[in-house]
Amino acid sequence: MYRTHHCGALRLEDAGKEITLAGWVDISRNLGGMTFIDLRDRFGITQLAFNMEENADLCNQARKVGREWVLQATGVVRERSSKNANRPTGDVEISVTALEVLNSSKVPPFTIQDETDGGDDIRMKFRYLDLRRNPVQQNILFRHKLAMETRKYLSDAEFIEVETPVLIKSTPEGARDFVVPSRINAGQFYALPQSPQTFKQLLMVSGFDRYFQIVKCFRDEDLRADRQPEFTQIDCEMSFVHQEDILNTFEGLTRHLFQTLKGIELRDFPRMQYDDAVRLYGSDKPDLRFGMQFKELNHLAKGKDFAIFDHAELIVGVCADGIADQFSNKDLNEMTEWVKRPQIGAGGLVYVRFNTDGSIKSSIGKFFSDEDLQQWAAEFGAKAGDILFIMSGETDKVRKQLSELRLELGNRLGLRKSDEFKPLWVLDFPLLEWDETTERFYAMHHPFTSPKKADIPRMLNGDHETMKSLRADAYDLVINGVEIGGGSIRIHDRELQSKNFKLLGFTPEKAEDQFGFLVGAFEYGAPPHGGIAFGLDRLCAVLNGQNSIRDFIAFPKNNMGRDTMIDAPSAIDDVQLNELSIQLDIKK
Amino acid sequence: MYRTHHCGALRLEDAGKEITLAGWVDISRNLGGMTFIDLRDRFGITQLAFNMEENADLCNQARKVGREWVLQATGVVRERSSKNANRPTGDVEISVTALEVLNSSKVPPFTIQDETDGGDDIRMKFRYLDLRRNPVQQNILFRHKLAMETRKYLSDAEFIEVETPVLIKSTPEGARDFVVPSRINAGQFYALPQSPQTFKQLLMVSGFDRYFQIVKCFRDEDLRADRQPEFTQIDCEMSFVHQEDILNTFEGLTRHLFQTLKGIELRDFPRMQYDDAVRLYGSDKPDLRFGMQFKELNHLAKGKDFAIFDHAELIVGVCADGIADQFSNKDLNEMTEWVKRPQIGAGGLVYVRFNTDGSIKSSIGKFFSDEDLQQWAAEFGAKAGDILFIMSGETDKVRKQLSELRLELGNRLGLRKSDEFKPLWVLDFPLLEWDETTERFYAMHHPFTSPKKADIPRMLNGDHETMKSLRADAYDLVINGVEIGGGSIRIHDRELQSKNFKLLGFTPEKAEDQFGFLVGAFEYGAPPHGGIAFGLDRLCAVLNGQNSIRDFIAFPKNNMGRDTMIDAPSAIDDVQLNELSIQLDIKK
């Protein structure tokens, strides 16, 4: 036994006890007659006291230890004369009688404090030291608790966690697979799963009824900020359910997590059609912490000789309540420049300021009379003190641009509070998504998603607009503008699945080769089923009002998919390549 | 809602209720006036009743459904006239008023019954149907419960589950890695972890104190029966511990699992030195459900002109109690043939039968007098009715052979009961293992295992026998002759780690290249630490008195590492190879 207690355990009622602690030197202070060391472990910090008069040797020994050294200290708990109310152990200190240095430490390359002086790169290279910092450790602890509570809730609700294989078959549909050459089967490859989708559906065919798994998934995508090549899903599937059953079950899970982990009772889980979300917020994941719904102005703003509006497919805007006094012309110019940046790509921004003195000021006063603008105000329900922000252009593009502007206004106006949580189910996603590059339709969710029953008869008529209008039994759970989960009711009928593959441009041979086992399984009594998957990394971030998923991953990779601490990926030797029957073929 | 209840829910007190069930047709019986369908789901079976007189249409509809069809049935719960006491729902049946076929089924390629007529290959190809069978489903459910209880126990004991990366760096030491070509970093590869060893040690350096993870691990080995390329470990690590702390903690976990999952209170967890295990049982994982400890006879059996013994390095045997009457000469001949099979490879087997009438019969009577053999009996504590089985040869080989014979005798004599459980800690494993092929020492556990403190001064003297004699703080937990877990106290000192790498033939450059990050971490205040890993698949099998781990894996691979259901691994297309900067290079 290296210790009798953790460094967070001792209280005033322990005074007089002889104890042993072990931990790291957080800080040490030499005050001449006395030397104090704050000894730290995962559980807390306890003060060690050394008295020059009582034991000079020991005190001198204590003076030599540096930050992050590992110590074992035996001594007697006593009441502190100057207490530290900010620390649970702050009423006591240890009058040390024996000290052993278990390990020394070089000076760390950055400070092991809540606010560190270390930059991103150095903290990633020395991630094991970064993980010693309290905020990072708390994040990882939070993730553990979230996973435990998720398992408890789902297991209590009769879900069974089943491990599905990691070495599976490559299916080029969807994102790019990571592949693994097979040594025993030369020339053949496994793939790492992008999700356990087909396996969880097979488990439903097997009668497991309710499945879940907290599982690593893999996507070989070009990495953007805050994307990881490996990520963790809470993956779930249920049999004999309609969409309503799934929404209720996972609304329950989400409430449970907020309640047990954050002490927060979520109120409503409103529901919104995908089409409405896009029309009213320009996004399939609207942030409902604030209003600023879109209003469309084509009927009011066209035909007034303002060419930009006259040529636009859509004129659309938002109203920011009561900001006319606080938002200067400089602010308005800033917003205009902001939307013109390449990341947003808008041509410009029209504003209409309804001043509190009743006057109206706008950037398009030349073309629109005050009466015209009062009509706009009526459309928005705007009153004196409000400002309208109007954009125009091609429908899809302008909605996206205005959505970005709405979020930016929300940020600037402090409307996106990190301690407020607004969940939303977005329902009835399109079945298909048109890809301009390859000029074909792809499954918006995945090829196993069921079209809405009413849309099945229209599936194979081939007309582009009809195909765009098909809707699926697919849903996303959005919190504060972040998609934390998504799923669908699946096809469980062989005929319908074949029809869907055809719609997606699969030849029967290709469908058979890639998904024959699943379609074959549908012939042996597949039950109606559906499911959902949550991004665990993202869920952790959202519950803590944070943006970066990397802060909730113990050993994340950087934007080049590298682990700079262990230096992976790396070259392998020729023996390995030979055994795997592959050669390098690097084009410069 | 497809149903109001599961198929295992209804009881006599539900009589009169209108309910809806959904599930699979287990069996249907047409008795003329009445038709009965057993409707099955994960939770049980409920009988549906259809009456020709009451509703001929519905009854005719029911007669048409086949096995494994998926039905939704609404009706009224009523008491059965002929009850089925073997089934929790056996007191009631459903008088069906509405029936919907949710899906039909082809005739399955094997029967979906506890005892199926399907062979191994067909059951693996149609694994989703095999998983519908109750014993297989119960195994997977057991695995879920075992994982849940493990997490609960460890989490309650302040362990934190931390996910470590799957895409890591290849380290040729140890078993062969599976590798993953990186597209973004052309010519470089990730490796899949054989275990999270280095990461869990880094987490100790980070101060996580107690870590666990139920985690997939990967080894690209030539597959033997019951080996899987991917398998699951309960991986654990603790800081500030000695070996004793780890043994106690995981004895606690093992007791908890046996108690909660099987209702079994395990008694002792005896401890045995590795050297004693090998000397007394010829194995580092002895099955203690029965005795038959080895006795060595060199001092009694040499010098009697029996050349085989005289030339043998070791003469060693076991005594089978009281079997002289039941073990015929034919049986003895059979055992002799059994040890001569190539799998065992012994030259022969000597027996001494102490008959119940006081006479002695042996296969080496020519060389040894009855007085000689009575001396042997005294050595074994053998009495009338016992049989001695003696083997001889090179020490290591003959011990292994006799160990196999001992286990086979245990099987034949019914001494290895599937409902009896005998745990054992085997301690103080050798630090190093000599490999004949490459003529060098390898780490028996892994390169991070700490030598015993007393052996450290002898580490670098280079003498072969000294190196063989070095012992490590390494331990295995064995139950019923199966190793279910193993671990060690780790090195936490940079100097000692470097010394150990040198011992294992690493150049300083190679050590730095492969494990520089870990050795570097030891310079920043690494605490004393150690850990253990359990094979989850094997643990499930052992707790159920079964041998095959495959039965506890939802989607296992065959002995060629293939998943025959999804047909993986498989060829990938040239576009993928190109993107990954590799080419096939298949030698015929």
Coordinates of N, CA, C and O in Angstrom, one line a residue, chain A residues 120-202:
Chain A
D120 N -1.1 24.8 -28.6 CA -1.8 23.6 -29.0 C -0.8 22.5 -29.4 O -1.0 21.4 -29.0
D121 N 0.2 22.8 -30.2 CA 1.1 21.8 -30.7 C 1.9 21.1 -29.6 O 2.0 19.9 -29.6
I122 N 2.4 21.9 -28.7 CA 3.2 21.3 -27.6 C 2.4 20.5 -26.7 O 2.8 19.5 -26.2
R123 N 1.1 21.0 -26.5 CA 0.3 20.2 -25.6 C -0.1 18.9 -26.2 O -0.3 17.9 -25.5
M124 N -0.3 18.8 -27.5 CA -0.6 17.6 -28.2 C 0.6 16.6 -28.1 O 0.4 15.4 -28.0
K125 N 1.8 17.2 -28.3 CA 3.0 16.3 -28.3 C 3.2 15.7 -26.9 O 3.6 14.6 -26.8
F126 N 2.9 16.5 -25.9 CA 3.1 16.1 -24.5 C 1.7 15.9 -24.0 O 1.4 16.4 -22.9
R127 N 0.8 15.2 -24.7 CA -0.6 15.1 -24.3 C -0.7 14.5 -22.9 O -1.6 14.8 -22.1
Y128 N 0.3 13.6 -22.5 CA 0.2 13.0 -21.2 C 0.4 14.0 -20.1 O -0.1 13.8 -18.9
L129 N 1.0 15.1 -20.4 CA 1.1 16.2 -19.4 C -0.1 17.1 -19.4 O -0.6 17.6 -18.4
D130 N -0.6 17.3 -20.7 CA -1.8 18.1 -20.8 C -3.0 17.5 -20.1 O -3.8 18.1 -19.4
L131 N -3.0 16.1 -20.1 CA -4.1 15.4 -19.5 C -4.0 15.4 -17.9 O -4.8 15.0 -17.2
R132 N -2.8 15.9 -17.4 CA -2.7 16.1 -16.0 C -3.4 17.4 -15.5 O -3.6 17.5 -14.3
R133 N -3.7 18.3 -16.5 CA -4.4 19.5 -16.1 C -5.8 19.3 -15.7 O -6.5 18.5 -16.4
N134 N -6.3 19.9 -14.7 CA -7.6 19.6 -14.1 C -8.8 19.8 -15.1 O -9.6 18.9 -15.2
P135 N -8.8 20.8 -15.9 CA -10.0 21.0 -16.8 C -10.0 19.8 -17.9 O -11.1 19.3 -18.2
V136 N -8.9 19.4 -18.3 CA -8.8 18.3 -19.3 C -9.2 17.0 -18.6 O -10.0 16.2 -19.2
Q137 N -8.7 16.8 -17.4 CA -9.1 15.6 -16.7 C -10.6 15.5 -16.4 O -11.2 14.5 -16.5
Q138 N -11.1 16.7 -16.0 CA -12.6 16.7 -15.8 C -13.4 16.4 -17.0 O -14.4 15.7 -16.9
N139 N -12.9 16.8 -18.2 CA -13.6 16.5 -19.4 C -13.6 14.9 -19.6 O -14.6 14.4 -20.0
I140 N -12.5 14.3 -19.4 CA -12.4 12.9 -19.6 C -13.3 12.1 -18.6 O -13.9 11.1 -18.9
L141 N -13.3 12.6 -17.4 CA -14.1 12.1 -16.3 C -15.6 12.2 -16.7 O -16.4 11.3 -16.5
F142 N -15.9 13.4 -17.3 CA -17.3 13.6 -17.7 C -17.7 12.6 -18.8 O -18.8 12.1 -18.7
R143 N -16.8 12.4 -19.7 CA -17.1 11.4 -20.8 C -17.4 10.0 -20.2 O -18.3 9.4 -20.6
H144 N -16.6 9.6 -19.2 CA -16.8 8.4 -18.6 C -18.2 8.3 -17.9 O -18.9 7.3 -18.1
K145 N -18.5 9.4 -17.2 CA -19.8 9.4 -16.6 C -21.0 9.3 -17.6 O -22.0 8.7 -17.4
L146 N -20.8 10.1 -18.7 CA -21.8 10.1 -19.7 C -22.0 8.7 -20.3 O -23.1 8.2 -20.5
A147 N -20.9 8.0 -20.6 CA -21.0 6.7 -21.1 C -21.7 5.7 -20.1 O -22.5 4.9 -20.5
M148 N -21.3 5.8 -18.9 CA -21.9 5.0 -17.8 C -23.4 5.2 -17.7 O -24.2 4.3 -17.7
E149 N -23.8 6.5 -17.7 CA -25.2 6.8 -17.6 C -26.0 6.4 -18.8 O -27.2 5.9 -18.7
T150 N -25.4 6.5 -20.0 CA -26.0 6.1 -21.2 C -26.3 4.6 -21.1 O -27.4 4.1 -21.4
R151 N -25.2 3.8 -20.7 CA -25.4 2.4 -20.7 C -26.4 2.0 -19.7 O -27.2 1.1 -19.9
K152 N -26.4 2.6 -18.5 CA -27.4 2.3 -17.5 C -28.8 2.6 -18.0 O -29.7 1.7 -17.9
Y153 N -29.1 3.7 -18.6 CA -30.4 4.1 -19.1 C -30.9 3.1 -20.1 O -32.0 2.5 -20.0
L154 N -30.0 2.8 -21.1 CA -30.4 1.9 -22.2 C -30.6 0.5 -21.7 O -31.5 -0.2 -22.1
S155 N -29.7 0.0 -20.8 CA -29.8 -1.3 -20.3 C -31.1 -1.5 -19.5 O -31.8 -2.5 -19.6
D156 N -31.4 -0.5 -18.7 CA -32.6 -0.6 -17.9 C -33.9 -0.6 -18.9 O -34.9 -1.1 -18.5
A157 N -33.7 0.0 -20.0 CA -34.8 0.0 -21.0 C -34.7 -1.2 -21.9 O -35.3 -1.2 -23.0
E158 N -34.1 -2.3 -21.5 CA -34.0 -3.6 -22.2 C -33.2 -3.6 -23.5 O -33.3 -4.5 -24.3
F159 N -32.4 -2.6 -23.6 CA -31.4 -2.6 -24.7 C -30.2 -3.5 -24.3 O -29.8 -3.5 -23.2
I160 N -29.7 -4.2 -25.3 CA -28.5 -5.1 -25.1 C -27.3 -4.5 -25.8 O -27.5 -4.2 -27.0
E161 N -26.2 -4.3 -25.2 CA -25.0 -3.9 -25.9 C -24.4 -5.1 -26.6 O -24.1 -6.1 -25.9
V162 N -24.3 -5.0 -27.9 CA -23.6 -6.1 -28.6 C -22.5 -5.5 -29.4 O -22.6 -4.5 -30.1
E163 N -21.3 -6.2 -29.3 CA -20.1 -5.7 -30.0 C -20.2 -6.2 -31.5 O -20.3 -7.4 -31.7
T164 N -20.1 -5.3 -32.4 CA -20.0 -5.7 -33.8 C -18.6 -5.7 -34.3 O -17.7 -5.0 -33.7
P165 N -18.2 -6.4 -35.4 CA -16.8 -6.5 -35.7 C -16.2 -5.1 -36.2 O -16.9 -4.3 -36.8
V166 N -14.9 -5.0 -36.0 CA -14.2 -3.8 -36.5 C -13.6 -4.1 -37.9 O -13.4 -3.3 -38.7
L167 N -13.2 -5.4 -38.1 CA -12.7 -5.8 -39.4 C -13.8 -6.3 -40.3 O -14.3 -7.4 -40.1
I168 N -14.3 -5.4 -41.2 CA -15.5 -5.8 -42.0 C -15.1 -5.6 -43.5 O -14.0 -5.7 -43.9
K169 N -16.2 -5.4 -44.3 CA -16.0 -5.4 -45.7 C -16.1 -3.9 -46.2 O -17.0 -3.2 -45.8
S170 N -15.3 -3.6 -47.2 CA -15.3 -2.3 -47.7 C -16.5 -2.1 -48.6 O -16.8 -2.9 -49.5
T171 N -17.2 -1.0 -48.4 CA -18.4 -0.6 -49.3 C -18.2 0.8 -49.7 O -18.4 1.7 -48.9
P172 N -17.8 1.0 -51.0 CA -17.5 2.3 -51.5 C -18.6 3.4 -51.4 O -18.3 4.6 -51.4
E173 N -19.8 3.0 -51.2 CA -20.9 3.9 -51.0 C -20.7 4.8 -49.8 O -20.2 4.2 -48.7
G174 N -20.9 6.0 -49.8 CA -20.7 6.9 -48.6 C -19.3 7.4 -48.5 O -18.7 7.6 -49.6
A175 N -18.9 7.7 -47.3 CA -17.5 8.2 -47.1 C -16.5 7.2 -47.5 O -16.8 6.0 -47.7
R176 N -15.2 7.6 -47.5 CA -14.1 6.7 -47.8 C -13.8 5.8 -46.6 O -13.8 6.2 -45.5
D177 N -13.6 4.5 -46.9 CA -13.2 3.6 -45.9 C -11.7 3.6 -45.6 O -10.9 3.7 -46.5
F178 N -11.3 3.4 -44.3 CA -10.0 2.9 -44.0 C -10.0 1.4 -44.3 O -10.9 0.7 -43.9
V179 N -8.9 0.9 -44.9 CA -8.8 -0.5 -45.2 C -7.6 -1.1 -44.5 O -6.6 -0.4 -44.2
V180 N -7.7 -2.4 -44.4 CA -6.6 -3.2 -43.7 C -6.3 -4.4 -44.5 O -7.1 -5.3 -44.7
P181 N -5.0 -4.4 -45.1 CA -4.7 -5.6 -45.9 C -4.7 -6.9 -45.1 O -4.2 -6.9 -43.9
S182 N -5.2 -7.9 -45.7 CA -5.2 -9.2 -45.0 C -4.0 -10.0 -45.4 O -3.7 -10.2 -46.6
R183 N -3.2 -10.5 -44.5 CA -2.0 -11.2 -44.8 C -2.3 -12.6 -45.2 O -1.8 -13.1 -46.2
I184 N -3.3 -13.2 -44.5 CA -3.6 -14.6 -44.8 C -4.4 -14.7 -46.1 O -4.2 -15.7 -46.9
N185 N -5.2 -13.7 -46.4 CA -5.9 -13.7 -47.7 C -5.3 -12.6 -48.6 O -5.8 -11.5 -48.7
A186 N -4.2 -13.0 -49.2 CA -3.4 -12.1 -50.0 C -4.2 -11.4 -51.0 O -5.0 -12.0 -51.8
G187 N -4.0 -10.0 -51.1 CA -4.7 -9.2 -52.1 C -6.1 -8.8 -51.7 O -6.8 -8.1 -52.4
Q188 N -6.5 -9.2 -50.5 CA -7.8 -8.9 -50.0 C -7.7 -7.9 -48.8 O -6.6 -7.9 -48.2
F189 N -8.7 -7.2 -48.6 CA -8.7 -6.1 -47.5 C -9.9 -6.2 -46.6 O -11.0 -6.5 -47.1
Y190 N -9.7 -6.0 -45.4 CA -10.9 -5.6 -44.5 C -11.1 -4.1 -44.6 O -10.2 -3.4 -45.1
A191 N -12.2 -3.6 -44.1 CA -12.4 -2.2 -44.0 C -12.8 -2.0 -42.5 O -13.3 -2.9 -41.8
L192 N -12.5 -0.8 -42.0 CA -13.0 -0.4 -40.7 C -14.3 0.2 -40.8 O -14.6 1.0 -41.8
P193 N -15.2 0.0 -39.9 CA -16.6 0.4 -40.1 C -16.8 1.9 -40.0 O -16.3 2.5 -39.1
Q194 N -17.6 2.5 -40.9 CA -18.0 3.9 -40.8 C -19.1 4.0 -39.8 O -19.3 5.0 -39.1
S195 N -19.9 2.9 -39.6 CA -20.8 2.7 -38.6 C -21.2 1.2 -38.6 O -21.0 0.6 -39.6
P196 N -21.8 0.7 -37.5 CA -22.2 -0.7 -37.5 C -23.6 -0.9 -38.2 O -24.3 -1.8 -37.9
Q197 N -23.9 0.0 -39.1 CA -25.3 0.0 -39.7 C -25.8 -1.4 -40.1 O -26.9 -1.8 -39.6
T198 N -25.1 -2.1 -41.0 CA -25.7 -3.3 -41.4 C -25.8 -4.4 -40.3 O -26.7 -5.2 -40.3
F199 N -24.8 -4.4 -39.4 CA -24.8 -5.4 -38.4 C -25.9 -5.1 -37.4 O -26.6 -6.1 -36.9
K200 N -26.2 -3.9 -37.1 CA -27.3 -3.7 -36.1 C -28.6 -4.0 -36.8 O -29.5 -4.5 -36.1
Q201 N -28.7 -3.8 -38.1 CA -30.0 -4.3 -38.7 C -30.1 -5.8 -38.7 O -31.2 -6.3 -38.5
L202 N -29.0 -6.5 -38.9 CA -29.0 -7.9 -38.8 C -29.4 -8.4 -37.4 O -30.1 -9.4 -37.3

